XYZ file of C-alpha atoms in Angstrom:
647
model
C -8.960 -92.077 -55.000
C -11.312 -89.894 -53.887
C -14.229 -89.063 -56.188
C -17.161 -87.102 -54.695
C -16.336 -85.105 -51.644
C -18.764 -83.422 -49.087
C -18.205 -80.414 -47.152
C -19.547 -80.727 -43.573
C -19.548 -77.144 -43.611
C -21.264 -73.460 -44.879
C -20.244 -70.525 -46.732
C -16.922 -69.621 -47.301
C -14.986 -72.274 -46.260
C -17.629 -75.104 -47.931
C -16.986 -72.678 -51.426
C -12.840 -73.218 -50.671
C -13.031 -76.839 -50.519
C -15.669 -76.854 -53.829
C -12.653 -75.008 -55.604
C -10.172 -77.121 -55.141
C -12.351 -80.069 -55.784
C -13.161 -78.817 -59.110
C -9.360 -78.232 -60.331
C -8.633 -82.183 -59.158
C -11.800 -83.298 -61.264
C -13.726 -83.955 -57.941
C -17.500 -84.065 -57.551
C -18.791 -82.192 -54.795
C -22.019 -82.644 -51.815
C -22.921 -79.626 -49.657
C -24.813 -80.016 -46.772
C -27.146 -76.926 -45.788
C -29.931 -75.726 -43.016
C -32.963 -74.008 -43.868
C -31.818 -70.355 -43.688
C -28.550 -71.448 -45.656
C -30.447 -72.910 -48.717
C -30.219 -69.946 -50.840
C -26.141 -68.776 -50.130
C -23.614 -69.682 -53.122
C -21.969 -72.864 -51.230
C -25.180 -74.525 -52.055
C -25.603 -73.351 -55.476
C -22.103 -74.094 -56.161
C -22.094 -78.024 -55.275
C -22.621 -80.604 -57.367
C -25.533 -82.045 -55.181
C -26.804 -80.229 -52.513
C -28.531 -82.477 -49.102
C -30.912 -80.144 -46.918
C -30.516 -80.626 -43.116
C -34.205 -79.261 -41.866
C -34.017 -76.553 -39.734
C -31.541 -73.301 -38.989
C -30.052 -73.422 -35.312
C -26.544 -75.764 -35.630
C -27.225 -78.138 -33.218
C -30.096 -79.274 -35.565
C -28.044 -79.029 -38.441
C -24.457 -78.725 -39.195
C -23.632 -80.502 -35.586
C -25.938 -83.494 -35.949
C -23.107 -86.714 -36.776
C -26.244 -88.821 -38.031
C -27.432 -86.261 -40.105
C -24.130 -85.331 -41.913
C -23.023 -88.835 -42.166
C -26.596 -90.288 -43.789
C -26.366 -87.262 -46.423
C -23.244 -88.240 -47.379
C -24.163 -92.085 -47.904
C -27.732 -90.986 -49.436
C -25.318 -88.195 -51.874
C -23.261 -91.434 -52.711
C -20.291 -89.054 -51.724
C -17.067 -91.501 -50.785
C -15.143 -88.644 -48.646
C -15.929 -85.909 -45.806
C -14.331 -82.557 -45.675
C -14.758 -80.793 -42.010
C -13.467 -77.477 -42.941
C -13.566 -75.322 -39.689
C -15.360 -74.903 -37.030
C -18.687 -77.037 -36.060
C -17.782 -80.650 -36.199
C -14.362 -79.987 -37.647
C -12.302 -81.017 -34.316
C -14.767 -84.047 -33.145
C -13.088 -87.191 -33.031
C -16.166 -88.744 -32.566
C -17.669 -87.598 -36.220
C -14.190 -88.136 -37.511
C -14.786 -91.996 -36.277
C -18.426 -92.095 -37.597
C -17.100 -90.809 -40.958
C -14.528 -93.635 -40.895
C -16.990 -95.805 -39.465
C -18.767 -95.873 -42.768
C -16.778 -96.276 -45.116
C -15.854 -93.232 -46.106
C -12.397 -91.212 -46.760
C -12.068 -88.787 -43.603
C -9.812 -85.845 -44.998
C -8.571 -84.705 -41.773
C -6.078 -86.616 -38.711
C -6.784 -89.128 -36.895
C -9.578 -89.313 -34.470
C -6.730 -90.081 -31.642
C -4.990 -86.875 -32.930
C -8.321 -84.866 -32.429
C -9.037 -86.291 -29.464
C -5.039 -85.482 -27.648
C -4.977 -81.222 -29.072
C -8.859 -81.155 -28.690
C -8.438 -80.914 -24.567
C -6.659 -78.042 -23.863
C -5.441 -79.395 -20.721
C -4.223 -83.054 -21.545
C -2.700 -80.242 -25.311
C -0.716 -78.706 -22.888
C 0.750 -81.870 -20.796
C 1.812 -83.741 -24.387
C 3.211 -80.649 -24.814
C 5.274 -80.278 -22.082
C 6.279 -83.635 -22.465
C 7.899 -82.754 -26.030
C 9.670 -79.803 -24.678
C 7.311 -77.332 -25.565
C 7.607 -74.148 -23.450
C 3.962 -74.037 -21.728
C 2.482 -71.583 -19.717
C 1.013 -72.838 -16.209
C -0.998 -71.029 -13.517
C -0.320 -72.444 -9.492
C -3.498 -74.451 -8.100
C -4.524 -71.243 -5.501
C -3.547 -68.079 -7.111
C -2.453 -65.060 -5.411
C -3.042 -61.066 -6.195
C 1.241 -61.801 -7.395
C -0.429 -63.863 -10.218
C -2.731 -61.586 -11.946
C -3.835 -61.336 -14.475
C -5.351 -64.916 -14.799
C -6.967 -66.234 -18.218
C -10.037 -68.333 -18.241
C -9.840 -70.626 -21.375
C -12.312 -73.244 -22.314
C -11.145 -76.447 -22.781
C -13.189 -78.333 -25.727
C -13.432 -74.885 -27.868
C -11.604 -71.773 -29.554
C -12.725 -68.436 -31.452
C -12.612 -66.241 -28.032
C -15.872 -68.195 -27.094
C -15.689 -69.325 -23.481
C -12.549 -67.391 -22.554
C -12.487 -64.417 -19.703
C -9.560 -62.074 -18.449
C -9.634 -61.669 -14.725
C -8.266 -58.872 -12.772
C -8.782 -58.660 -9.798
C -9.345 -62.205 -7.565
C -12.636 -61.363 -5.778
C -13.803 -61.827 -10.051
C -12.256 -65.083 -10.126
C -15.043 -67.258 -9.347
C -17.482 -65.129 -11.667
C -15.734 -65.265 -14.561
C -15.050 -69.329 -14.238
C -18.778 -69.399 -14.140
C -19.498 -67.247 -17.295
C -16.992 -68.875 -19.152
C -18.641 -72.328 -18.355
C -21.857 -70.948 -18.964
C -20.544 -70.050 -22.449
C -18.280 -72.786 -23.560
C -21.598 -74.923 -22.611
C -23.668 -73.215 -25.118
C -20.776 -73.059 -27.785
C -19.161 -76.077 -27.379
C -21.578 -78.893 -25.166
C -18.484 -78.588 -22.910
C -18.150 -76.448 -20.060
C -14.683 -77.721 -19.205
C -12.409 -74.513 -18.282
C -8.767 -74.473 -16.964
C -6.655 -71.141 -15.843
C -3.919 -69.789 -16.930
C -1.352 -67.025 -16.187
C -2.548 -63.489 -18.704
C 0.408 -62.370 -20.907
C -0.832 -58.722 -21.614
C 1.336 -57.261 -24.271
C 1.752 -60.862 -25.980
C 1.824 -61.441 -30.075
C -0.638 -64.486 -31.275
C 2.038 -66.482 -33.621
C 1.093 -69.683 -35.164
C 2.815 -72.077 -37.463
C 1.359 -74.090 -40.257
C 1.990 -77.989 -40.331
C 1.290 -80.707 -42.685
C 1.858 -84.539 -41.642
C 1.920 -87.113 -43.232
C 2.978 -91.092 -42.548
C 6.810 -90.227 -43.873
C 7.204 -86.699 -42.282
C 5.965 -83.476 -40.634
C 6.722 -79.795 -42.039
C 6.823 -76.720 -40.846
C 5.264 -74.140 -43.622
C 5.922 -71.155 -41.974
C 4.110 -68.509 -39.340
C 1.502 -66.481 -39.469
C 0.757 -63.507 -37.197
C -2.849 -63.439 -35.661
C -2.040 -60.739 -32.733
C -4.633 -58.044 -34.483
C -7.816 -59.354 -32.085
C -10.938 -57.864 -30.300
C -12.630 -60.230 -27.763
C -9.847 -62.740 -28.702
C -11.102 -63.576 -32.210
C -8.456 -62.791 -34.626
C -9.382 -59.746 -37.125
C -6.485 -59.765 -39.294
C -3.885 -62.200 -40.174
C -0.220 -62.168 -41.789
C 2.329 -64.350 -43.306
C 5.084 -64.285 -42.413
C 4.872 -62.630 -38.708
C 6.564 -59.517 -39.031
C 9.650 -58.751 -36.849
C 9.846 -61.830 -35.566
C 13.455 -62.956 -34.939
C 14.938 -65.799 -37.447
C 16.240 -67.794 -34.518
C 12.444 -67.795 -32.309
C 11.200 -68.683 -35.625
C 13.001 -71.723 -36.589
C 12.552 -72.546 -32.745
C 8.702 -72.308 -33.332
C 8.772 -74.163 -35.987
C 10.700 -77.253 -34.885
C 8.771 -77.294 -31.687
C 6.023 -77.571 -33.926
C 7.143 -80.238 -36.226
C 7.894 -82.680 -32.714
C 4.540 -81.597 -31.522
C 2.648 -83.035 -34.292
C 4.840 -86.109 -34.953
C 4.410 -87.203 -31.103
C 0.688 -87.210 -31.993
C 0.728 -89.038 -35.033
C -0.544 -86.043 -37.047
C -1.313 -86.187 -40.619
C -2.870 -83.286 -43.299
C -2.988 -80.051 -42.450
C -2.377 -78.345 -38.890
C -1.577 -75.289 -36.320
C 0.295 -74.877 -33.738
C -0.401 -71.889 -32.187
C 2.267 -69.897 -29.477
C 1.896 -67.101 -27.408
C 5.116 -64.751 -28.285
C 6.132 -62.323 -25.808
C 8.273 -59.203 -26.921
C 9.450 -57.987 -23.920
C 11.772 -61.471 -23.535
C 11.596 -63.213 -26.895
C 9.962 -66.373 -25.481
C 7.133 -68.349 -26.883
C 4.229 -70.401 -24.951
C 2.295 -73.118 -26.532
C -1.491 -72.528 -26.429
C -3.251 -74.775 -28.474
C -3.087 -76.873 -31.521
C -6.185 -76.746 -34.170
C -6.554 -79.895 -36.102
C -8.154 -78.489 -38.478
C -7.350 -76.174 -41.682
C -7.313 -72.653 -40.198
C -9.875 -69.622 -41.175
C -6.509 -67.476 -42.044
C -4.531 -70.510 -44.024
C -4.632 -68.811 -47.294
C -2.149 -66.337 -46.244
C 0.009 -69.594 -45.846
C -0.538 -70.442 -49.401
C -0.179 -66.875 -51.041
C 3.281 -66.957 -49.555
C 4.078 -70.637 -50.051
C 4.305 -72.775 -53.036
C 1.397 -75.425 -53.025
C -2.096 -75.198 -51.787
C -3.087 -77.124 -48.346
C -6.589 -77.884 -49.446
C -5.267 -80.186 -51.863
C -2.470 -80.886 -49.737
C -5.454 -82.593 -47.231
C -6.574 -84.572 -50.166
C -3.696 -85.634 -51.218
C -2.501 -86.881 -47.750
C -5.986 -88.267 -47.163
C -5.869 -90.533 -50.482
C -1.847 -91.551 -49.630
C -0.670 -91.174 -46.192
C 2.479 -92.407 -46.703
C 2.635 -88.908 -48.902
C 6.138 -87.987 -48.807
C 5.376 -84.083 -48.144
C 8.943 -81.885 -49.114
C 9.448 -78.129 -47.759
C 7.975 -74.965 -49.516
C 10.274 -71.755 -50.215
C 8.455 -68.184 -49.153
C 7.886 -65.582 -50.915
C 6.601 -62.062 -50.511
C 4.071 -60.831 -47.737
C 0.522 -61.738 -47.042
C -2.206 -59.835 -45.250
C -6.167 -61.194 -44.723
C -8.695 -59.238 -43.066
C -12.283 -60.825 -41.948
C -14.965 -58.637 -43.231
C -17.723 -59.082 -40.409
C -21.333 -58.282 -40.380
C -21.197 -56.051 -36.987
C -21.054 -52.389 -36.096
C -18.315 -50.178 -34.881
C -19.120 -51.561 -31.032
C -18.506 -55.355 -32.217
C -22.272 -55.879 -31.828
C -23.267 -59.010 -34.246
C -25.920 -57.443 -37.252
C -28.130 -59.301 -39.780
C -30.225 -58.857 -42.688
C -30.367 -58.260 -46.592
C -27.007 -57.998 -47.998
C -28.491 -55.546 -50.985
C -25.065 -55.296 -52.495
C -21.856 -57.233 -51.968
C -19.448 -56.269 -54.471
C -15.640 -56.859 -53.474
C -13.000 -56.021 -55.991
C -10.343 -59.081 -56.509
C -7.588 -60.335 -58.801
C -8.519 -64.080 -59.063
C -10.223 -66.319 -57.045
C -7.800 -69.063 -55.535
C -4.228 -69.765 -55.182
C -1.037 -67.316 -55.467
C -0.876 -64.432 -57.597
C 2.235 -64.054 -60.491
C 3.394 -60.606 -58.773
C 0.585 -58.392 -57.001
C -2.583 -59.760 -55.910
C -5.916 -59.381 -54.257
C -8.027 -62.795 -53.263
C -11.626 -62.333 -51.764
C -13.082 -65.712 -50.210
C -16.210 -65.115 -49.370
C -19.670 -66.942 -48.520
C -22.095 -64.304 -49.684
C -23.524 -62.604 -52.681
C -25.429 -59.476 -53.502
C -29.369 -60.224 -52.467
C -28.353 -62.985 -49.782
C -29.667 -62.969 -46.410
C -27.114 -62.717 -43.339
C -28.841 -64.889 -40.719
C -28.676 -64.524 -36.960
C -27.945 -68.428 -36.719
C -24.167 -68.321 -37.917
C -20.981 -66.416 -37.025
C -20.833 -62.821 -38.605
C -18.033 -63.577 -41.264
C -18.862 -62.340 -44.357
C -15.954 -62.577 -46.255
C -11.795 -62.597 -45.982
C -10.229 -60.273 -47.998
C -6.569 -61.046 -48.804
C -3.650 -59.009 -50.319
C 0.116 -60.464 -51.558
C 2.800 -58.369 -52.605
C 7.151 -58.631 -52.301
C 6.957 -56.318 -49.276
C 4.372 -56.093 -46.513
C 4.188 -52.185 -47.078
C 3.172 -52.812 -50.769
C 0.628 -55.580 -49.540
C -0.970 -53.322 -46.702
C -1.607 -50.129 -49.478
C -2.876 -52.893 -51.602
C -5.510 -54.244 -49.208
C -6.035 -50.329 -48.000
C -6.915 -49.621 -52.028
C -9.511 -52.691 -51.923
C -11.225 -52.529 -49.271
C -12.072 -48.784 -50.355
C -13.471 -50.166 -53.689
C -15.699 -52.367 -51.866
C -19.565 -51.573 -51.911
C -21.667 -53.060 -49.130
C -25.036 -52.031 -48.782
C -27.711 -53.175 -46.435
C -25.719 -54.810 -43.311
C -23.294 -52.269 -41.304
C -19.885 -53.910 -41.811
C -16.116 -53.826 -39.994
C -14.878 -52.081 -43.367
C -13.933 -48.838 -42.129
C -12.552 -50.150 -38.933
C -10.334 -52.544 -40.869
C -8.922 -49.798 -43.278
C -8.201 -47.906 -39.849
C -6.322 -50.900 -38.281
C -4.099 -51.096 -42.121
C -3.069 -47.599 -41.694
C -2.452 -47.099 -37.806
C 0.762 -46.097 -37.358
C 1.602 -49.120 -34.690
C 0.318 -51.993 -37.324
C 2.391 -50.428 -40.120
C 5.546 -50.713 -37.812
C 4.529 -54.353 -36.765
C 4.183 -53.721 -33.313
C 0.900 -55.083 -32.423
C -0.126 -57.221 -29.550
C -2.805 -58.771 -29.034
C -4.545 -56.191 -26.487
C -3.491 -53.431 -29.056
C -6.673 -53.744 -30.593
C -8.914 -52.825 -27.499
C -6.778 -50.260 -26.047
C -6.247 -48.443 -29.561
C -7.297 -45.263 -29.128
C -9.503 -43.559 -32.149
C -7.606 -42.680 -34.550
C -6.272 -39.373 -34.985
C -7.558 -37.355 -37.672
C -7.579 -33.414 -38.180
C -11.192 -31.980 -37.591
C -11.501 -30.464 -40.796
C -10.046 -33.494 -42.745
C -12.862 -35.863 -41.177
C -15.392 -32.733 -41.402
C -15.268 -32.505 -44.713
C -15.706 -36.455 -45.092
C -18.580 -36.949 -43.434
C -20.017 -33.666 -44.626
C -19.689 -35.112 -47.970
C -21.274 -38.160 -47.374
C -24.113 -36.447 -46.209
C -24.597 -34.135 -48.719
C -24.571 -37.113 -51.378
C -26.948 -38.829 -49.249
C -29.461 -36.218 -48.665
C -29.627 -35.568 -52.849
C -29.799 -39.377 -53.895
C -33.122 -39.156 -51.626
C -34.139 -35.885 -53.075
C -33.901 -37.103 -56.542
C -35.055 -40.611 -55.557
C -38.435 -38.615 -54.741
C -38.212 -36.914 -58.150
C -37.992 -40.098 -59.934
C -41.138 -41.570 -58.060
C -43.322 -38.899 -59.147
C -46.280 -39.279 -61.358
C -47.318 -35.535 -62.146
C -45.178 -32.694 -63.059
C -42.411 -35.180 -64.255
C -41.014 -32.619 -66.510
C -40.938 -29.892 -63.668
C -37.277 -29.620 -61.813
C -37.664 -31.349 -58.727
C -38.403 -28.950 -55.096
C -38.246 -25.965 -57.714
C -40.113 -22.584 -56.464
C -41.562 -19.386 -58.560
C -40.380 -17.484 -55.486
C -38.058 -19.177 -53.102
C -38.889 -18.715 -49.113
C -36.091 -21.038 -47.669
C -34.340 -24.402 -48.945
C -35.414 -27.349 -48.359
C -34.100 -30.023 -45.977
C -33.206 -33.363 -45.199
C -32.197 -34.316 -41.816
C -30.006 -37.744 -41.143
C -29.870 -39.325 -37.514
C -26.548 -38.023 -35.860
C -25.835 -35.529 -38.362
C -26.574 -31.846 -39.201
C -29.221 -30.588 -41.562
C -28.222 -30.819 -45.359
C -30.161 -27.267 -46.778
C -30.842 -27.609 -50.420
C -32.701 -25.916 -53.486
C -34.337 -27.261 -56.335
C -33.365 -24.699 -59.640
C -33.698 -24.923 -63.166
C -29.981 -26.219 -63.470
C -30.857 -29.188 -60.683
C -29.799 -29.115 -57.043
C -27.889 -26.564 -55.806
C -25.965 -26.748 -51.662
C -23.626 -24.014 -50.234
C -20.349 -24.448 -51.104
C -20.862 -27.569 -52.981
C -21.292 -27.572 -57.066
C -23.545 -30.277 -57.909
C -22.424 -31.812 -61.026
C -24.720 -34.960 -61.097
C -27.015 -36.466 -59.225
C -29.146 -39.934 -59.234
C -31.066 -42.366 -56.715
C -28.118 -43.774 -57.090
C -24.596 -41.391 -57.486
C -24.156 -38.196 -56.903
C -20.895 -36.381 -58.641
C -20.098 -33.600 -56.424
C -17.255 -30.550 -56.965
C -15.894 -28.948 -53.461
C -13.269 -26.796 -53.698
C -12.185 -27.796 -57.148
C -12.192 -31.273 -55.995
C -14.630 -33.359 -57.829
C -15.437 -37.101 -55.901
C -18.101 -39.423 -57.149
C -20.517 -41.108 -54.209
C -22.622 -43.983 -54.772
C -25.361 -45.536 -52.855
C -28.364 -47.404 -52.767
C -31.750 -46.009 -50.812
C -34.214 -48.754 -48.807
C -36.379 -48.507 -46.189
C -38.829 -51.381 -44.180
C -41.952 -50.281 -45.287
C -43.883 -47.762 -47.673
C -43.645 -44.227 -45.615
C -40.881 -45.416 -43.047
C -37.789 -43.469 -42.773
C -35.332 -44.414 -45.520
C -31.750 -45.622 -45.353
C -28.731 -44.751 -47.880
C -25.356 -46.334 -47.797
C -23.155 -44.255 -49.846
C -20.002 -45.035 -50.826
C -17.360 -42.602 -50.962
C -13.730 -42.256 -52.467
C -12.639 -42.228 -48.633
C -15.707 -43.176 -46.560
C -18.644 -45.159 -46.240
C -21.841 -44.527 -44.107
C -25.209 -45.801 -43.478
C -27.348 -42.538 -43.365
C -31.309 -43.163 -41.573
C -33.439 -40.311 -42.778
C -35.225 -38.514 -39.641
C -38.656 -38.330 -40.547
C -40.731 -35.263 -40.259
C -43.294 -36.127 -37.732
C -43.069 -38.793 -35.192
C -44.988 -42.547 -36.141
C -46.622 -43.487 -32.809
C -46.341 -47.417 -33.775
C -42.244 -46.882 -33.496
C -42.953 -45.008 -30.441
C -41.586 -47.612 -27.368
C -42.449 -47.215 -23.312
C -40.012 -45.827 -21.118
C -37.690 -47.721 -19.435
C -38.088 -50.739 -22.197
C -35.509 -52.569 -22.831
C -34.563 -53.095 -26.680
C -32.711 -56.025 -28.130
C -29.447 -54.573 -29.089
C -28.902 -56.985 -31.963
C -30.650 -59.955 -33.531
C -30.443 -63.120 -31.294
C -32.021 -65.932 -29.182
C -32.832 -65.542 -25.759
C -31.120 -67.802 -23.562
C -31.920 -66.779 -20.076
C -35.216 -64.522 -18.501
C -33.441 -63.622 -15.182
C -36.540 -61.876 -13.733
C -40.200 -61.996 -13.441
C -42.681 -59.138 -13.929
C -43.783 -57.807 -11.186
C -40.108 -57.744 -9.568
C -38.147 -55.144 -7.803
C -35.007 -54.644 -9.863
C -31.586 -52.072 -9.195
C -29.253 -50.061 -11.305
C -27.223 -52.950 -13.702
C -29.512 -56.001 -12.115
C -29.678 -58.224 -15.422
C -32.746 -58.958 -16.901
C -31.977 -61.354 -19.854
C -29.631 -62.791 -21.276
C -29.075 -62.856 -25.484
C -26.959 -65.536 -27.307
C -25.757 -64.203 -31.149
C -23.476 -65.465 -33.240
C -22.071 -67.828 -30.177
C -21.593 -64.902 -27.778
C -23.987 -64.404 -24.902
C -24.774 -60.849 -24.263
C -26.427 -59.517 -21.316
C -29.153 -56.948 -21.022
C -29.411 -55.114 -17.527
C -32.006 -52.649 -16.042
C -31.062 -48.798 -16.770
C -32.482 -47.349 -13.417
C -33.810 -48.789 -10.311
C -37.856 -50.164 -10.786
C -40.132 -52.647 -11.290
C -39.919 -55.014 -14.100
C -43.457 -54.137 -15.594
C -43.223 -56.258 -19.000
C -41.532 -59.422 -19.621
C -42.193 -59.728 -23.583
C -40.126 -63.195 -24.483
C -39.437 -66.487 -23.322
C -36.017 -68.431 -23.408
C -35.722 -69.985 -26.520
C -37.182 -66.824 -28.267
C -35.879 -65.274 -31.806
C -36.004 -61.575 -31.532
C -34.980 -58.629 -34.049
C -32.918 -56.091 -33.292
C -34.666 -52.978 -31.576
C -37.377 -55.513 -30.195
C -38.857 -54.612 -26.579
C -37.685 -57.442 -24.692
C -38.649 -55.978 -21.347
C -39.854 -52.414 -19.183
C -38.662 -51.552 -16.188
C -40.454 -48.748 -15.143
C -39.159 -46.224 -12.381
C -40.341 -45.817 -8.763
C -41.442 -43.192 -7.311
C -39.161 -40.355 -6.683
């Protein structure tokens, strides 16, 4: 029996497995790295090992490191969860090798799936419909997919076009997979454009293999999977059941045992499915598994781990699952960090299936915590269950709107606009519908009066923010006039002018009855329609420009106040390159003093396991070179200046 348990893992997924430990009277051990010590997993655990320093190859990917904590913890059992060392058969041996319960398969099980290219020859050799590209492809064989070999989560993986890329894109995705995964193993494969991501759920043990069902992971932008469903929609009974058996043999040729996915690429057009890959591992998006099936697979991994001869029995479905990741990034995907001021997602429970309707938040963040650059941008998964996948989609919809996020720009909006687009409502997604989605249509004066909204709450939290901070004259209406000249203004980046006055009633706006206002809410009447907004104002330093994040019935939106004269310290060269998101520089592609042409890159950034590159704007000479590889830098940093020739 298993009595103290550690979690070779961080945030959410480390807070998952605590849960589950604590219903089955289990002691728990987190392991964390500096910039992690203050996040809830830690907090949460029974004891609580510190592996010094932040970037995960010091940390959270160091075998010795993990292993000794859990021997100095006196924990007698390892949990991977996902990700880092979760499909390494050689930690999975070192946790075996001393002495301790390894809840996950076998190390020869890890080692078969874990190379893509020996994944898909076991395969083959069970009957499992593969997907092959010829040894010297042709124009006739485009488009081609680069995949990397030892990893997954979109890192290392290309789409190539046109031939004469071929070559380029095998190198970048080696490059990448390198830095990801210590592997820069890649393989080809024929592109299935309008393709659904399907993937079934599989627990092993010694006396059988089952099949728990699908999910549907097709809703993806750089091929990382945004939001997940159980079962996959539309999908016919018979390719289902033919999924799932061809899962069941896969995993029983390999020996498999606890929890598993097989995942297929399903195409539409023909009704066939093509293995991809199989994750030993539990999966970021398995609790839509267990909303819709009885039992819970965390446990299921324990139990299988304590008794492999388990005898595991098949789990009826009900009702209709949907998880979204919530991800610390902006509308263009770009990675963002900092002070999460306020985190405050609305759910029904914490784990496990709901009686009837339901909404489940896992999540590896709190108000006041600190999203670091060292980590992948999840924030949280926010789940919904219901009968029907219509009732479950308005559920999640209704959430996600209650939600109040302050201080990092977040996926939110995007996420409710993905729930309500008329193509993921019918089921119809693919997984290059994401990318090629157009923006969503929406009348003028509809999304107009949104933002305008927005705005207007913004620009009076800050006006009566500055009444609030006065010292003199307290009792004195705030921006009120004997004789009024003209209103008063505040001016947000990228939107119009909000005109105000101050009265003797409060604030007063054009076509806008002000009902109540705050630093923090703002109850406003347009049109007979009264909404409530609220928000929270911060700014970097005394006398910088503020920021509000309000929070609207409909909307969200970080507003940055334009201040009324110009600082000269934010003042940058031209031609300077800025960092366009928090990172590490991996690569300084150019020296100063070099000649440099339109798109020439400069440097190259690595954040949350992507590598980003920065190129010159114009034609020039690089006059600055500000960091070195290895460098931290903030977002907005000058990494560079290239400054222009002569005309």
């Amino acid at each position: 029996m298993i009595n103290r348990l550690l979690v070779a893992n961080r945030g959410e997924i480390a807070r998952r497995v605590f849960a589950t430990c604590r219903r089955l009277g289990i002691e728990t051990v987190a392991v964390h790295s500096d910039a992690d010590a203050g996040l809830p997993f830690v907090a949460e655990a029974d004891r609580a090992v510190r592996l010094p320093g932040n970037a995960p190859a010091d940390t959270y990917l160091r075998i010795d490191l993990v292993v000794e904590a859990a021997l100095r913890s006196g924990a007698d059992a390892v949990h991977p969860g996902y990700g880092f060392l979760s499909e390494n058969a050689d930690f999975a041996r070192a946790v075996i090798g001393a002495g301790l319960t390894w809840v996950g398969p076998p190390p020869e099980a890890i080692e078969a799936m874990g190379d893509k290219v020996r994944a898909k020859e076991i395969a083959e050799k069970a009957g499992v419909p593969v997907l092959s590209a010829p040894d010297d492809p042709t124009e006739a064989d485009l488009p081609l997919l680069v995949k990397a070999s030892g990893g997954g989560g979109g890192r290392g993986m290309r789409v190539v076009r046109t031939l004469d890329r071929l070559d380029a894109e095998i190198g970048a995705a080696q490059a990448e997979a390198e830095s990801a995964f210590g592997d820069g193993t890649v393989f080809v494969e024929p592109y299935v454009e309008a393709g659904r991501h399907v993937e079934v759920q599989v627990v092993s043990s010694a006396a059988r293999t089952v099949a728990i069902g699908t999910r549907d992971c097709s809703v993806q932008r750089r091929h990382q999977k945004v939001v997940e469903e159980a079962p996959a929609p539309g999908l016919p009974a018979a390719t289902e059941a033919a999924m799932c058996e061809a899962a069941e043999r896969l995993a029983s040729d390999i020996d498999y045992r606890g929890a598993g996915t097989v995942e297929f690429l399903h195409d539409p057009a023909t009704d066939r499915f093509f293995f991809l890959e199989m994750n030993t591992r539990l999966q970021v998006e398995h609790p839509v598994t267990e909303l819709t099936h009885d039992g819970e697979l965390v446990e299921t991994q324990i139990v299988v781990a304590e008794n492999p001869g388990f005898d595991l029995t098949r789990r009826s479905r009900t009702g209709h699952a949907i998880e979204v990741r919530l991800y610390a990034e902006d509308a263009a995907y770009v990675p963002q960090s900092g002070r999460l001021v306020t985190f405050d997602l609305p759910s029904d429970g914490e784990f496990g299936p709901m009686a009837d309707f339901g909404v489940r938040v896992d999540s590896g963040f709190a108000s006041g915590d600190e999203v670091s650059t060292f980590y992948d941008a999840m924030l949280a998964k926010v789940m919904a269950w219901a009968p029907t996948r219509e009732q479950a989609i308005r559920m999640l919809v209704a959430a996600l709107r209650r939600a109040r996020i302050h201080g990092v720009t977040t996926n939110r909006d995007q996420l409710v606009e993905i729930l309500l687009d008329p193509v993921f409502a019918a089921g119809e997604m693919t997984t290059t519908w994401l990318e090629s989605r157009p923006t969503p249509a929406e009348s003028p004066s509809d999304s107009a009066a949104r933002v305008r909204s927005a705005v207007v709450a913004g620009a009076l939290m800050l006006a009566a923010d500055d009444a609030s901070r006065r010292t003199v004259q307290q009792g004195v209406p705030a921006a009120w006039r004997n004789v009024v000249s003209q209103p008063q203004r505040t001016v947000f980046e990228g939107h119009e002018p909000v005109e105000w006055w101050g009265t003797r009633n409060g604030f007063a706006v054009d076509g806008v009855t002000v009902l109540e206002v705050s630093p923090t809410h703002a109850r406003l009447q347009v049109d007979g329609v009264t909404t409530e907004t609220r928000g929270h104002i911060s700014s970097d330093r005394p006398g910088a420009p503020r920021e509000v994040w309000v929070d609207g019935p409909l909307r969200s939106a970080r507003l940055r106040e334009v201040p009324r004269f110009t600082d000269p310290a934010d003042a940058v060269a031209s031609g300077s390159l800025l960092a366009p998101m928090p990172g590490t520089v991996v690569a300084v592609k150019v020296e100063a003093g070099a000649e440099v042409a339109t798109g020439d890159v400069v440097l190259v950034l690595e954040a949350m396991k992507m590598q980003h590159t920065v190129t010159a704007p114009h034609d020039g000479t690089v006059t600055e070179i500000n960091v070195d590889p290895g460098s931290q830098v903030a977002s907005g940093e000058v990494l560079a200046v290239v400054s222009e020739g002569e005309a």
